[in-house]
Amino acid sequence: MISFLICLALLIGGYFLYGKVVENTFGPDDRETPAVKINDGVDYVVLPQWKLFMIQLLNIAGLGPIFGALQGALWGPIVFLWITFGTIFAGGVHDYFSGMMSERNNGASISEISGIYLGGFMKNVMRVFSVVLLIMVGTVFAVGPAGLIVTLFKNGGSNGIVTTTLFWLIIVLVYYFIATFLSIDKIIGKIYPVFGICLIVMAAGVIIGIFVKPEYTIPELWDNFRSMHPKGTPVWSFMFITVACGAISGFHSTQSPLMARCMKSEKQGHFVFYGAMVSEGIIALVWAAAGCALYEVTGGLNTGLAEILANGQSAAIYDVCVKTMGKVGVALAMLGVIACPITSGDTAFRSARLVLADWFKLDQKKWKNRLLLCVPVLGVGAILGVGNALGAIDYTIIWRYFSWTNQTLAMIVLWAASMYLFYDKKNYWLTAVPATFMSAVSATYFLLGNECLGQLINHKAADGTIIYNTAVAYPVGIAVAALFLGIFLYTIKKRHTQPHYETLGK
């Protein structure tokens, strides 16, 4: 348990120490924020700082730091290192700059931000990519909870329409439409803080349950400094891709502009953006510790955790909560696996609306313009969701690439932040180093985990186990990262150094 406590202390200390370095590098000041300057009563609304933090936490978290951390625990306690240092030096930096760059550009979506600092081509790529990704996330987080609600009713002995996924999918999508259409303070501003508290309480209950029950012990990092993955999946770069939301996630950059439009002061960014990411890292650390502590290890491998995860991630969450908190855990688990995905889904659709609004320059203060975007965005989500519920559409193949695209998005945002710092005559290495690291992660995983390329360089053993060709993928990943860094350094030599923020609307 000592290594867990050390990592927990590092995360908390990282918020106060490295988070302050990040804040000082950016240099928040007393300028008028978009929430005050624009204040349209819909998306630009001044909210209290504690609400900004809780909404941001739910926006970026949901069940991400739980699912990813449990999957990451398959590699053993070494996952603690990625969660801890990834959060401090990559995730927190990514979230802070994605939020504050948006704040400096009138609350612009991340696709527009990428265009400002990386060029028009990247802006268009990010526009399409962001909308597709957000609609996919929103749809999956509608289908998932609908299925879980059906399971609850069936287990309770109910029958009829309440035991059909289609019925609950329609209910969830109707809620999504309302939450996407109305001003941010009407629904999201009221219920998100409550669910944020539940997410924190659930994590606190899990770790307290582990500490007070003598049958559970969190293994020490120094006694298990190796991969414990039952299938022998490499740590690099699979673990870094799997544990996304608990360390660094590109999805966060699509959510941060929501709160960038609601801040009263730039100086709130440290607590709202960097603080929410550190909180998510702590939640992920707790769930990773639970995955390592609660399940049996066979031959130095986490076979017990693999067995429970085989029953589904929701089943794993339920099992952890029951073992650590008893009957109280059942209630929290049910709330978590249903409410938390929904809170990620509605803001995903809302973000998609805002990306399209920035793209086509549609004023969202007018209800007709909001309706013009809400109908097609939710319409596509409904078609995909109903198709999945009826068995006509299978997300398996498409969703297989979500983790990779998610971390690639984070990489792009970090490169954009590096260019922003260059223009502002600041220390761009603060973001360029994690950008280079994530470039190596994404490129390596694209070779090893890609279904097409993987078949060319990997091969299967007689028992069906995949033998990954790391001898090829690792050098290529490093070479790609070096290439991207070289392009960045070459580019900044060709550009004049001048402040580049607040460009939108000029």
Short mmCIF file of C-alpha atoms in Angstrom, two decimals:
data_model
loop_
_atom_site.label_atom_id
_atom_site.label_comp_id
_atom_site.label_asym_id
_atom_site.label_seq_id
_atom_site.Cartn_x
_atom_site.Cartn_y
_atom_site.Cartn_z
CA MET A 1 0.00 0.00 0.00
CA ILE A 2 2.99 2.29 0.45
CA SER A 3 3.55 2.69 -3.30
CA PHE A 4 -0.13 3.58 -3.72
CA LEU A 5 0.12 6.25 -1.02
CA ILE A 6 3.31 7.65 -2.57
CA CYS A 7 1.59 7.97 -5.96
CA LEU A 8 -1.43 9.59 -4.29
CA ALA A 9 0.84 12.11 -2.57
CA LEU A 10 2.63 12.82 -5.85
CA LEU A 11 -0.67 13.55 -7.59
CA ILE A 12 -1.79 15.94 -4.88
CA GLY A 13 1.64 17.58 -4.76
CA GLY A 14 1.68 17.77 -8.55
CA TYR A 15 -1.46 19.89 -8.51
CA PHE A 16 0.11 22.48 -6.21
CA LEU A 17 3.66 22.40 -7.60
CA TYR A 18 3.74 21.45 -11.29
CA GLY A 19 0.22 22.78 -11.80
CA LYS A 20 1.49 26.16 -10.61
CA VAL A 21 4.41 25.94 -13.06
CA VAL A 22 1.92 25.32 -15.87
CA GLU A 23 -0.26 28.22 -14.74
CA ASN A 24 2.69 30.62 -14.45
CA THR A 25 3.93 29.60 -17.89
CA PHE A 26 0.57 30.40 -19.45
CA GLY A 27 0.21 33.63 -17.44
CA PRO A 28 -3.47 34.20 -16.62
CA ASP A 29 -4.42 37.85 -16.10
CA ASP A 30 -7.43 40.03 -15.32
CA ARG A 31 -8.73 40.46 -18.87
CA GLU A 32 -12.45 40.13 -19.53
CA THR A 33 -13.40 36.50 -20.10
CA PRO A 34 -15.76 35.25 -22.85
CA ALA A 35 -18.44 34.48 -20.23
CA VAL A 36 -18.48 38.15 -19.21
CA LYS A 37 -17.78 39.69 -22.62
CA ILE A 38 -20.26 37.63 -24.67
CA ASN A 39 -22.71 36.23 -22.07
CA ASP A 40 -25.43 34.99 -24.43
CA GLY A 41 -27.37 33.21 -21.67
CA VAL A 42 -27.02 29.86 -23.46
CA ASP A 43 -23.42 28.67 -23.75
CA TYR A 44 -21.65 31.75 -22.36
CA VAL A 45 -22.89 31.87 -18.77
CA VAL A 46 -20.89 32.79 -15.66
CA LEU A 47 -20.93 29.86 -13.21
CA PRO A 48 -19.48 29.59 -9.67
CA GLN A 49 -15.98 28.10 -9.53
CA TRP A 50 -17.06 24.99 -7.60
CA LYS A 51 -19.67 24.25 -10.27
CA LEU A 52 -17.11 24.81 -13.02
CA PHE A 53 -14.87 22.23 -11.37
CA MET A 54 -17.59 19.62 -10.79
CA ILE A 55 -19.02 19.98 -14.31
CA GLN A 56 -15.55 19.77 -15.84
CA LEU A 57 -14.83 16.63 -13.79
CA LEU A 58 -18.01 14.95 -15.04
CA ASN A 59 -17.39 16.20 -18.60
CA ILE A 60 -13.96 14.58 -18.78
CA ALA A 61 -14.54 11.62 -16.46
CA GLY A 62 -17.83 9.74 -16.49
CA LEU A 63 -16.75 6.11 -16.28
CA GLY A 64 -13.54 6.69 -18.25
CA PRO A 65 -11.10 6.66 -15.29
CA ILE A 66 -12.86 3.57 -13.92
CA PHE A 67 -13.07 1.42 -17.05
CA GLY A 68 -9.60 2.39 -18.26
CA ALA A 69 -7.99 1.95 -14.85
CA LEU A 70 -9.47 -1.50 -14.32
CA GLN A 71 -8.26 -2.56 -17.75
CA GLY A 72 -4.88 -0.98 -17.01
CA ALA A 73 -4.61 -2.94 -13.76
CA LEU A 74 -4.16 -6.07 -15.86
CA TRP A 75 -0.53 -4.95 -16.27
CA GLY A 76 -0.15 -4.78 -12.48
CA PRO A 77 0.99 -1.96 -10.16
CA ILE A 78 3.22 -0.46 -12.87
CA VAL A 79 0.05 1.19 -14.12
CA PHE A 80 0.32 3.46 -11.04
CA LEU A 81 3.32 5.16 -12.65
CA TRP A 82 1.51 6.01 -15.88
CA ILE A 83 -1.56 7.32 -14.06
CA THR A 84 0.58 9.45 -11.72
CA PHE A 85 3.18 10.92 -14.05
CA GLY A 86 0.87 10.91 -17.08
CA THR A 87 -1.65 13.03 -15.15
CA ILE A 88 0.92 15.50 -13.79
CA PHE A 89 3.11 16.04 -16.86
CA ALA A 90 0.74 15.26 -19.76
CA GLY A 91 -2.97 15.09 -18.88
CA GLY A 92 -3.06 18.12 -16.60
CA VAL A 93 -0.99 20.15 -19.07
CA HIS A 94 -3.21 19.07 -21.97
CA ASP A 95 -6.44 19.90 -20.17
CA TYR A 96 -5.20 23.25 -18.86
CA PHE A 97 -3.99 24.48 -22.23
CA SER A 98 -6.99 23.17 -24.18
CA GLY A 99 -9.26 25.07 -21.82
CA MET A 100 -7.19 28.25 -21.57
CA MET A 101 -6.40 28.47 -25.30
CA SER A 102 -10.15 28.26 -25.87
CA GLU A 103 -10.73 30.94 -23.22
CA ARG A 104 -8.22 33.23 -24.97
CA ASN A 105 -10.05 32.71 -28.27
CA ASN A 106 -13.61 33.57 -27.21
CA GLY A 107 -14.39 30.00 -26.07
CA ALA A 108 -13.65 28.47 -29.49
CA SER A 109 -13.93 24.72 -30.04
CA ILE A 110 -10.72 22.69 -30.16
CA SER A 111 -10.98 22.28 -33.94
CA GLU A 112 -10.86 26.07 -34.40
CA ILE A 113 -7.98 26.32 -31.91
CA SER A 114 -6.02 23.73 -33.89
CA GLY A 115 -6.57 25.75 -37.05
CA ILE A 116 -5.31 28.97 -35.45
CA TYR A 117 -2.01 27.43 -34.36
CA LEU A 118 -1.48 24.54 -36.79
CA GLY A 119 -3.07 25.84 -40.00
CA GLY A 120 -6.24 25.58 -42.06
CA PHE A 121 -5.74 21.98 -43.15
CA MET A 122 -5.53 20.75 -39.56
CA LYS A 123 -8.58 22.86 -38.69
CA ASN A 124 -10.72 21.08 -41.27
CA VAL A 125 -9.37 17.68 -40.28
CA MET A 126 -10.16 18.38 -36.63
CA ARG A 127 -13.62 19.71 -37.46
CA VAL A 128 -14.68 16.50 -39.17
CA PHE A 129 -12.82 14.29 -36.72
CA SER A 130 -14.30 16.06 -33.65
CA VAL A 131 -17.91 15.91 -34.84
CA VAL A 132 -17.68 12.23 -35.79
CA LEU A 133 -15.93 11.35 -32.54
CA LEU A 134 -18.38 13.29 -30.37
CA ILE A 135 -21.47 11.81 -32.03
CA MET A 136 -19.95 8.33 -31.62
CA VAL A 137 -19.24 8.95 -27.94
CA GLY A 138 -22.71 10.38 -27.35
CA THR A 139 -24.41 7.47 -29.12
CA VAL A 140 -22.45 4.78 -27.28
CA PHE A 141 -23.18 6.51 -23.98
CA ALA A 142 -26.87 6.39 -24.87
CA VAL A 143 -26.99 2.74 -25.91
CA GLY A 144 -24.91 1.53 -22.93
CA PRO A 145 -27.03 3.00 -20.11
CA ALA A 146 -30.24 1.99 -21.90
CA GLY A 147 -29.05 -1.62 -21.92
CA LEU A 148 -28.08 -1.47 -18.25
CA ILE A 149 -31.50 -0.10 -17.25
CA VAL A 150 -33.15 -2.96 -19.14
CA THR A 151 -30.98 -5.45 -17.26
CA LEU A 152 -32.05 -3.94 -13.92
CA PHE A 153 -35.74 -4.20 -14.79
CA LYS A 154 -35.38 -7.78 -16.04
CA ASN A 155 -33.47 -8.80 -12.90
CA GLY A 156 -36.27 -7.23 -10.86
CA GLY A 157 -38.84 -9.47 -12.54
CA SER A 158 -40.40 -6.81 -14.77
CA ASN A 159 -41.57 -7.37 -18.33
CA GLY A 160 -43.15 -5.41 -21.14
CA ILE A 161 -41.95 -2.18 -22.73
CA VAL A 162 -39.66 -1.25 -19.81
CA THR A 163 -37.54 -4.29 -20.63
CA THR A 164 -36.79 -3.16 -24.18
CA THR A 165 -33.57 -1.32 -25.01
CA LEU A 166 -35.30 0.74 -27.70
CA PHE A 167 -37.72 2.27 -25.16
CA TRP A 168 -34.97 3.45 -22.81
CA LEU A 169 -32.78 4.54 -25.71
CA ILE A 170 -35.54 6.91 -26.83
CA ILE A 171 -35.87 8.25 -23.26
CA VAL A 172 -32.12 8.89 -23.01
CA LEU A 173 -31.99 10.54 -26.45
CA VAL A 174 -34.91 12.83 -25.58
CA TYR A 175 -32.99 13.90 -22.47
CA TYR A 176 -29.88 14.45 -24.58
CA PHE A 177 -31.85 16.68 -26.95
CA ILE A 178 -33.16 18.81 -24.08
CA ALA A 179 -29.73 19.07 -22.41
CA THR A 180 -28.07 19.95 -25.73
CA PHE A 181 -30.68 22.57 -26.65
CA LEU A 182 -31.17 24.41 -23.35
CA SER A 183 -28.69 26.81 -21.75
CA ILE A 184 -25.85 25.15 -19.84
CA ASP A 185 -27.05 26.36 -16.43
CA LYS A 186 -30.56 24.91 -16.77
CA ILE A 187 -29.80 21.16 -16.56
CA ILE A 188 -26.06 20.53 -16.72
CA GLY A 189 -25.29 23.28 -14.21
CA LYS A 190 -27.79 21.81 -11.73
CA ILE A 191 -27.38 18.01 -11.88
CA TYR A 192 -23.70 17.61 -12.80
CA PRO A 193 -22.37 18.74 -9.42
CA VAL A 194 -24.52 16.09 -7.73
CA PHE A 195 -23.25 13.27 -9.94
CA GLY A 196 -19.70 14.60 -9.58
CA ILE A 197 -20.01 14.20 -5.82
CA CYS A 198 -21.30 10.65 -6.33
CA LEU A 199 -18.28 9.79 -8.51
CA ILE A 200 -15.92 11.05 -5.80
CA VAL A 201 -17.83 9.29 -3.00
CA MET A 202 -17.73 6.02 -4.95
CA ALA A 203 -13.94 6.23 -5.30
CA ALA A 204 -13.54 7.17 -1.63
CA GLY A 205 -15.72 4.23 -0.58
CA VAL A 206 -13.67 1.80 -2.69
CA ILE A 207 -10.30 2.81 -1.23
CA ILE A 208 -11.60 2.95 2.35
CA GLY A 209 -13.07 -0.53 1.87
CA ILE A 210 -9.70 -1.84 0.69
CA PHE A 211 -7.85 -0.29 3.62
CA VAL A 212 -10.26 -1.50 6.36
CA LYS A 213 -10.68 -5.06 5.10
CA PRO A 214 -7.65 -7.21 5.99
CA GLU A 215 -8.26 -9.69 3.16
CA TYR A 216 -7.33 -7.03 0.59
CA THR A 217 -3.81 -5.69 0.08
CA ILE A 218 -2.61 -3.34 -2.64
CA PRO A 219 0.57 -4.91 -4.07
CA GLU A 220 3.72 -2.83 -3.94
CA LEU A 221 5.15 -1.42 -7.15
CA TRP A 222 8.74 -2.41 -6.31
CA ASP A 223 7.74 -6.03 -5.72
CA ASN A 224 5.89 -6.24 -9.03
CA PHE A 225 7.88 -4.04 -11.39
CA ARG A 226 6.95 -6.09 -14.45
CA SER A 227 4.02 -6.74 -16.75
CA MET A 228 1.37 -8.97 -15.16
CA HIS A 229 -0.94 -8.99 -18.20
CA PRO A 230 -2.43 -12.50 -18.66
CA LYS A 231 -2.20 -12.31 -22.46
CA GLY A 232 1.33 -10.94 -22.52
CA THR A 233 0.21 -7.70 -24.16
CA PRO A 234 3.15 -5.24 -24.19
CA VAL A 235 3.19 -2.35 -21.74
CA TRP A 236 4.37 -0.01 -24.51
CA SER A 237 2.21 1.32 -25.94
CA PHE A 238 -0.95 -0.65 -25.08
CA MET A 239 -1.10 0.39 -21.43
CA PHE A 240 -0.68 4.06 -22.38
CA ILE A 241 -3.56 3.80 -24.84
CA THR A 242 -5.81 1.72 -22.56
CA VAL A 243 -5.57 4.04 -19.56
CA ALA A 244 -6.61 7.18 -21.38
CA CYS A 245 -9.00 9.21 -19.22
CA GLY A 246 -6.99 8.47 -16.08
CA ALA A 247 -3.75 9.91 -17.50
CA ILE A 248 -4.34 11.91 -20.71
CA SER A 249 -7.27 11.94 -23.10
CA GLY A 250 -7.95 13.93 -26.24
CA PHE A 251 -11.69 13.75 -25.53
CA HIS A 252 -11.06 16.22 -22.70
CA SER A 253 -10.04 18.90 -25.19
CA THR A 254 -13.48 18.69 -26.81
CA GLN A 255 -15.08 19.29 -23.40
CA SER A 256 -12.85 22.01 -21.93
CA PRO A 257 -14.28 24.80 -24.15
CA LEU A 258 -17.65 24.26 -22.45
CA MET A 259 -16.21 25.57 -19.17
CA ALA A 260 -13.93 28.07 -20.93
CA ARG A 261 -17.18 29.84 -21.89
CA CYS A 262 -18.38 29.96 -18.26
CA MET A 263 -15.35 31.25 -16.31
CA LYS A 264 -15.49 34.60 -14.55
CA SER A 265 -11.69 34.84 -14.30
CA GLU A 266 -8.72 33.32 -16.11
CA LYS A 267 -7.21 32.53 -12.72
CA GLN A 268 -9.86 29.86 -12.19
CA GLY A 269 -8.21 27.71 -14.88
CA HIS A 270 -5.69 26.06 -12.54
CA PHE A 271 -8.43 24.70 -10.28
CA VAL A 272 -10.99 23.98 -12.99
CA PHE A 273 -8.85 22.36 -15.71
CA TYR A 274 -5.65 21.12 -14.08
CA GLY A 275 -7.48 20.36 -10.83
CA ALA A 276 -10.22 18.32 -12.49
CA MET A 277 -7.59 16.26 -14.35
CA VAL A 278 -5.68 15.56 -11.13
CA SER A 279 -8.95 14.54 -9.46
CA GLU A 280 -9.63 12.17 -12.34
CA GLY A 281 -6.10 10.79 -11.97
CA ILE A 282 -6.77 10.12 -8.27
CA ILE A 283 -10.03 8.34 -9.12
CA ALA A 284 -8.19 6.23 -11.73
CA LEU A 285 -5.42 5.42 -9.22
CA VAL A 286 -8.03 4.18 -6.73
CA TRP A 287 -9.71 1.91 -9.26
CA ALA A 288 -6.40 0.60 -10.57
CA ALA A 289 -5.44 -0.22 -6.97
CA ALA A 290 -8.76 -2.03 -6.54
CA GLY A 291 -8.13 -4.08 -9.68
CA CYS A 292 -4.71 -5.09 -8.36
CA ALA A 293 -5.85 -5.80 -4.79
CA LEU A 294 -9.19 -7.59 -5.04
CA TYR A 295 -8.43 -10.39 -7.49
CA GLU A 296 -6.17 -13.41 -7.41
CA VAL A 297 -2.86 -13.59 -9.21
CA THR A 298 -1.83 -16.85 -10.90
CA GLY A 299 1.78 -17.36 -11.88
CA GLY A 300 2.47 -13.65 -11.52
CA LEU A 301 -0.41 -12.74 -13.86
CA ASN A 302 -3.69 -10.96 -13.08
CA THR A 303 -5.92 -13.84 -14.15
CA GLY A 304 -8.63 -13.10 -11.58
CA LEU A 305 -9.15 -9.56 -12.84
CA ALA A 306 -9.19 -10.81 -16.43
CA GLU A 307 -12.00 -13.24 -15.54
CA ILE A 308 -14.24 -10.60 -13.99
CA LEU A 309 -13.60 -8.16 -16.85
CA ALA A 310 -14.63 -10.89 -19.29
CA ASN A 311 -18.16 -10.50 -17.88
CA GLY A 312 -18.20 -6.85 -18.91
CA GLN A 313 -16.83 -3.65 -17.42
CA SER A 314 -20.11 -2.83 -15.68
CA ALA A 315 -20.02 -6.24 -13.99
CA ALA A 316 -16.49 -5.49 -12.79
CA ILE A 317 -17.55 -2.14 -11.31
CA TYR A 318 -20.47 -3.82 -9.55
CA ASP A 319 -18.18 -6.53 -8.15
CA VAL A 320 -15.62 -4.03 -6.82
CA CYS A 321 -18.30 -1.89 -5.15
CA VAL A 322 -19.98 -4.90 -3.51
CA LYS A 323 -16.68 -6.28 -2.19
CA THR A 324 -15.53 -2.95 -0.76
CA MET A 325 -18.78 -1.27 0.33
CA GLY A 326 -21.46 -3.95 0.59
CA LYS A 327 -25.09 -2.85 0.06
CA VAL A 328 -24.14 0.81 -0.14
CA GLY A 329 -21.78 -0.13 -2.95
CA VAL A 330 -24.63 -1.70 -4.91
CA ALA A 331 -26.55 1.58 -4.97
CA LEU A 332 -23.45 3.60 -5.90
CA ALA A 333 -22.47 1.10 -8.59
CA MET A 334 -25.90 1.24 -10.20
CA LEU A 335 -25.89 5.04 -10.09
CA GLY A 336 -22.37 5.15 -11.48
CA VAL A 337 -22.77 2.78 -14.41
CA ILE A 338 -25.99 4.47 -15.52
CA ALA A 339 -25.68 8.16 -14.62
CA CYS A 340 -21.98 8.71 -15.35
CA PRO A 341 -22.10 7.58 -19.00
CA ILE A 342 -25.20 9.74 -19.53
CA THR A 343 -23.36 12.80 -18.20
CA SER A 344 -20.60 12.17 -20.73
CA GLY A 345 -23.08 11.57 -23.54
CA ASP A 346 -25.07 14.77 -23.23
CA THR A 347 -22.00 17.01 -23.18
CA ALA A 348 -20.58 15.07 -26.14
CA PHE A 349 -23.63 16.04 -28.20
CA ARG A 350 -23.49 19.58 -26.82
CA SER A 351 -19.83 19.85 -27.84
CA ALA A 352 -20.71 18.55 -31.31
CA ARG A 353 -23.29 21.33 -31.61
CA LEU A 354 -20.72 23.94 -30.62
CA VAL A 355 -18.09 22.60 -33.04
CA LEU A 356 -20.62 22.87 -35.88
CA ALA A 357 -21.71 26.33 -34.68
CA ASP A 358 -18.11 27.58 -34.79
CA TRP A 359 -17.60 25.88 -38.15
CA PHE A 360 -20.62 27.45 -39.85
CA LYS A 361 -20.60 30.69 -37.81
CA LEU A 362 -24.12 30.19 -36.40
CA ASP A 363 -25.07 32.37 -33.43
CA GLN A 364 -26.34 29.97 -30.75
CA LYS A 365 -28.19 32.64 -28.80
CA LYS A 366 -30.99 32.24 -31.35
CA TRP A 367 -33.10 29.17 -30.58
CA LYS A 368 -33.70 28.52 -34.29
CA ASN A 369 -29.96 28.15 -34.90
CA ARG A 370 -29.62 25.77 -31.96
CA LEU A 371 -32.52 23.75 -33.29
CA LEU A 372 -30.94 23.72 -36.74
CA LEU A 373 -27.91 21.90 -35.29
CA CYS A 374 -29.55 19.84 -32.54
CA VAL A 375 -31.92 18.06 -34.92
CA PRO A 376 -29.28 16.63 -37.30
CA VAL A 377 -26.74 15.89 -34.53
CA LEU A 378 -29.23 14.02 -32.37
CA GLY A 379 -30.86 12.59 -35.49
CA VAL A 380 -27.64 10.88 -36.55
CA GLY A 381 -27.15 9.69 -32.97
CA ALA A 382 -30.68 8.27 -32.94
CA ILE A 383 -30.18 6.42 -36.23
CA LEU A 384 -26.92 4.89 -35.02
CA GLY A 385 -28.35 4.08 -31.61
CA VAL A 386 -31.54 2.49 -32.91
CA GLY A 387 -29.52 0.57 -35.51
CA ASN A 388 -27.34 -0.80 -32.74
CA ALA A 389 -30.31 -1.63 -30.52
CA LEU A 390 -31.94 -3.56 -33.38
CA GLY A 391 -28.69 -5.37 -34.20
CA ALA A 392 -28.25 -3.70 -37.60
CA ILE A 393 -25.08 -1.74 -36.68
CA ASP A 394 -22.08 -3.17 -34.84
CA TYR A 395 -19.77 -0.68 -33.16
CA THR A 396 -17.10 -3.24 -32.35
CA ILE A 397 -14.84 -2.58 -35.32
CA ILE A 398 -15.20 1.20 -35.27
CA TRP A 399 -14.87 1.49 -31.48
CA ARG A 400 -11.69 -0.57 -31.59
CA TYR A 401 -9.94 2.50 -32.93
CA PHE A 402 -11.45 4.95 -30.46
CA SER A 403 -8.62 4.67 -27.92
CA TRP A 404 -6.01 5.32 -30.59
CA THR A 405 -7.87 8.28 -32.10
CA ASN A 406 -8.46 9.63 -28.59
CA GLN A 407 -4.74 9.72 -27.76
CA THR A 408 -3.88 11.01 -31.23
CA LEU A 409 -6.24 13.92 -30.64
CA ALA A 410 -4.39 14.64 -27.37
CA MET A 411 -1.12 14.62 -29.30
CA ILE A 412 -2.44 17.17 -31.83
CA VAL A 413 -3.71 19.47 -29.08
CA LEU A 414 -0.34 19.38 -27.31
CA TRP A 415 1.42 20.36 -30.55
CA ALA A 416 -1.07 23.22 -30.95
CA ALA A 417 -0.30 24.32 -27.38
CA SER A 418 3.41 24.21 -28.18
CA MET A 419 2.88 26.54 -31.12
CA TYR A 420 0.75 28.81 -28.93
CA LEU A 421 3.58 29.06 -26.38
CA PHE A 422 6.09 29.77 -29.13
CA TYR A 423 3.98 32.64 -30.44
CA ASP A 424 3.60 33.96 -26.88
CA LYS A 425 7.38 33.72 -26.25
CA LYS A 426 6.90 31.17 -23.48
CA ASN A 427 8.60 27.83 -22.64
CA TYR A 428 7.11 25.63 -25.37
CA TRP A 429 9.02 22.56 -24.11
CA LEU A 430 6.38 22.31 -21.38
CA THR A 431 3.96 20.96 -23.99
CA ALA A 432 6.39 19.85 -26.71
CA VAL A 433 7.88 17.09 -24.51
CA PRO A 434 4.53 15.37 -23.75
CA ALA A 435 3.49 15.98 -27.37
CA THR A 436 6.57 14.09 -28.55
CA PHE A 437 5.92 11.32 -26.06
CA MET A 438 2.30 10.93 -27.16
CA SER A 439 3.41 10.96 -30.80
CA ALA A 440 5.58 7.91 -30.08
CA VAL A 441 2.71 6.23 -28.21
CA SER A 442 0.18 6.79 -31.00
CA ALA A 443 2.53 5.76 -33.80
CA THR A 444 3.61 2.58 -32.00
CA TYR A 445 0.06 1.54 -31.19
CA PHE A 446 -1.05 2.26 -34.75
CA LEU A 447 1.42 -0.37 -35.93
CA LEU A 448 0.90 -2.96 -33.21
CA GLY A 449 -2.81 -2.57 -32.51
CA ASN A 450 -4.13 -1.70 -35.96
CA GLU A 451 -6.17 -4.58 -37.35
CA CYS A 452 -4.70 -4.32 -40.86
CA LEU A 453 -1.10 -3.33 -40.15
CA GLY A 454 -1.00 -5.62 -37.12
CA GLN A 455 -1.68 -8.63 -39.33
CA LEU A 456 1.32 -7.70 -41.45
CA ILE A 457 3.90 -7.41 -38.66
CA ASN A 458 2.43 -9.52 -35.82
CA HIS A 459 1.69 -13.25 -35.84
CA LYS A 460 -0.30 -15.71 -33.78
CA ALA A 461 1.13 -18.55 -31.73
CA ALA A 462 -0.36 -22.05 -31.84
CA ASP A 463 -2.59 -21.29 -28.84
CA GLY A 464 -3.97 -18.15 -30.52
CA THR A 465 -1.86 -15.70 -28.51
CA ILE A 466 -0.69 -12.70 -30.53
CA ILE A 467 3.08 -12.29 -30.73
CA TYR A 468 3.67 -8.57 -31.19
CA ASN A 469 6.54 -7.51 -33.43
CA THR A 470 7.94 -4.84 -31.12
CA ALA A 471 11.33 -4.99 -32.89
CA VAL A 472 9.72 -3.16 -35.82
CA ALA A 473 7.04 -1.06 -34.08
CA TYR A 474 9.17 0.46 -31.32
CA PRO A 475 11.87 2.00 -33.57
CA VAL A 476 9.22 3.24 -36.01
CA GLY A 477 7.26 4.87 -33.17
CA ILE A 478 10.37 6.63 -31.89
CA ALA A 479 11.29 7.74 -35.43
CA VAL A 480 7.80 9.21 -35.99
CA ALA A 481 8.01 11.12 -32.71
CA ALA A 482 11.44 12.46 -33.64
CA LEU A 483 10.09 13.47 -37.06
CA PHE A 484 7.18 15.40 -35.54
CA LEU A 485 9.50 17.16 -33.10
CA GLY A 486 11.84 18.01 -35.98
CA ILE A 487 8.96 19.43 -38.03
CA PHE A 488 7.88 21.57 -35.07
CA LEU A 489 11.39 22.93 -34.44
CA TYR A 490 11.91 23.60 -38.15
CA THR A 491 8.53 25.37 -38.38
CA ILE A 492 9.12 27.74 -35.47
CA LYS A 493 12.43 28.81 -37.01
CA LYS A 494 10.51 29.97 -40.09
CA ARG A 495 7.86 31.95 -38.22
CA HIS A 496 7.95 35.30 -36.51
CA THR A 497 7.41 35.19 -32.78
CA GLN A 498 4.34 37.25 -31.97
CA PRO A 499 1.30 36.83 -29.70
CA HIS A 500 -1.30 34.79 -31.54
CA TYR A 501 -4.21 34.59 -29.16
CA GLU A 502 -7.59 36.34 -29.35
CA THR A 503 -7.65 35.95 -33.11
CA LEU A 504 -11.26 34.84 -33.48
CA GLY A 505 -13.72 37.56 -34.26
CA LYS A 506 -11.01 40.08 -35.29
#
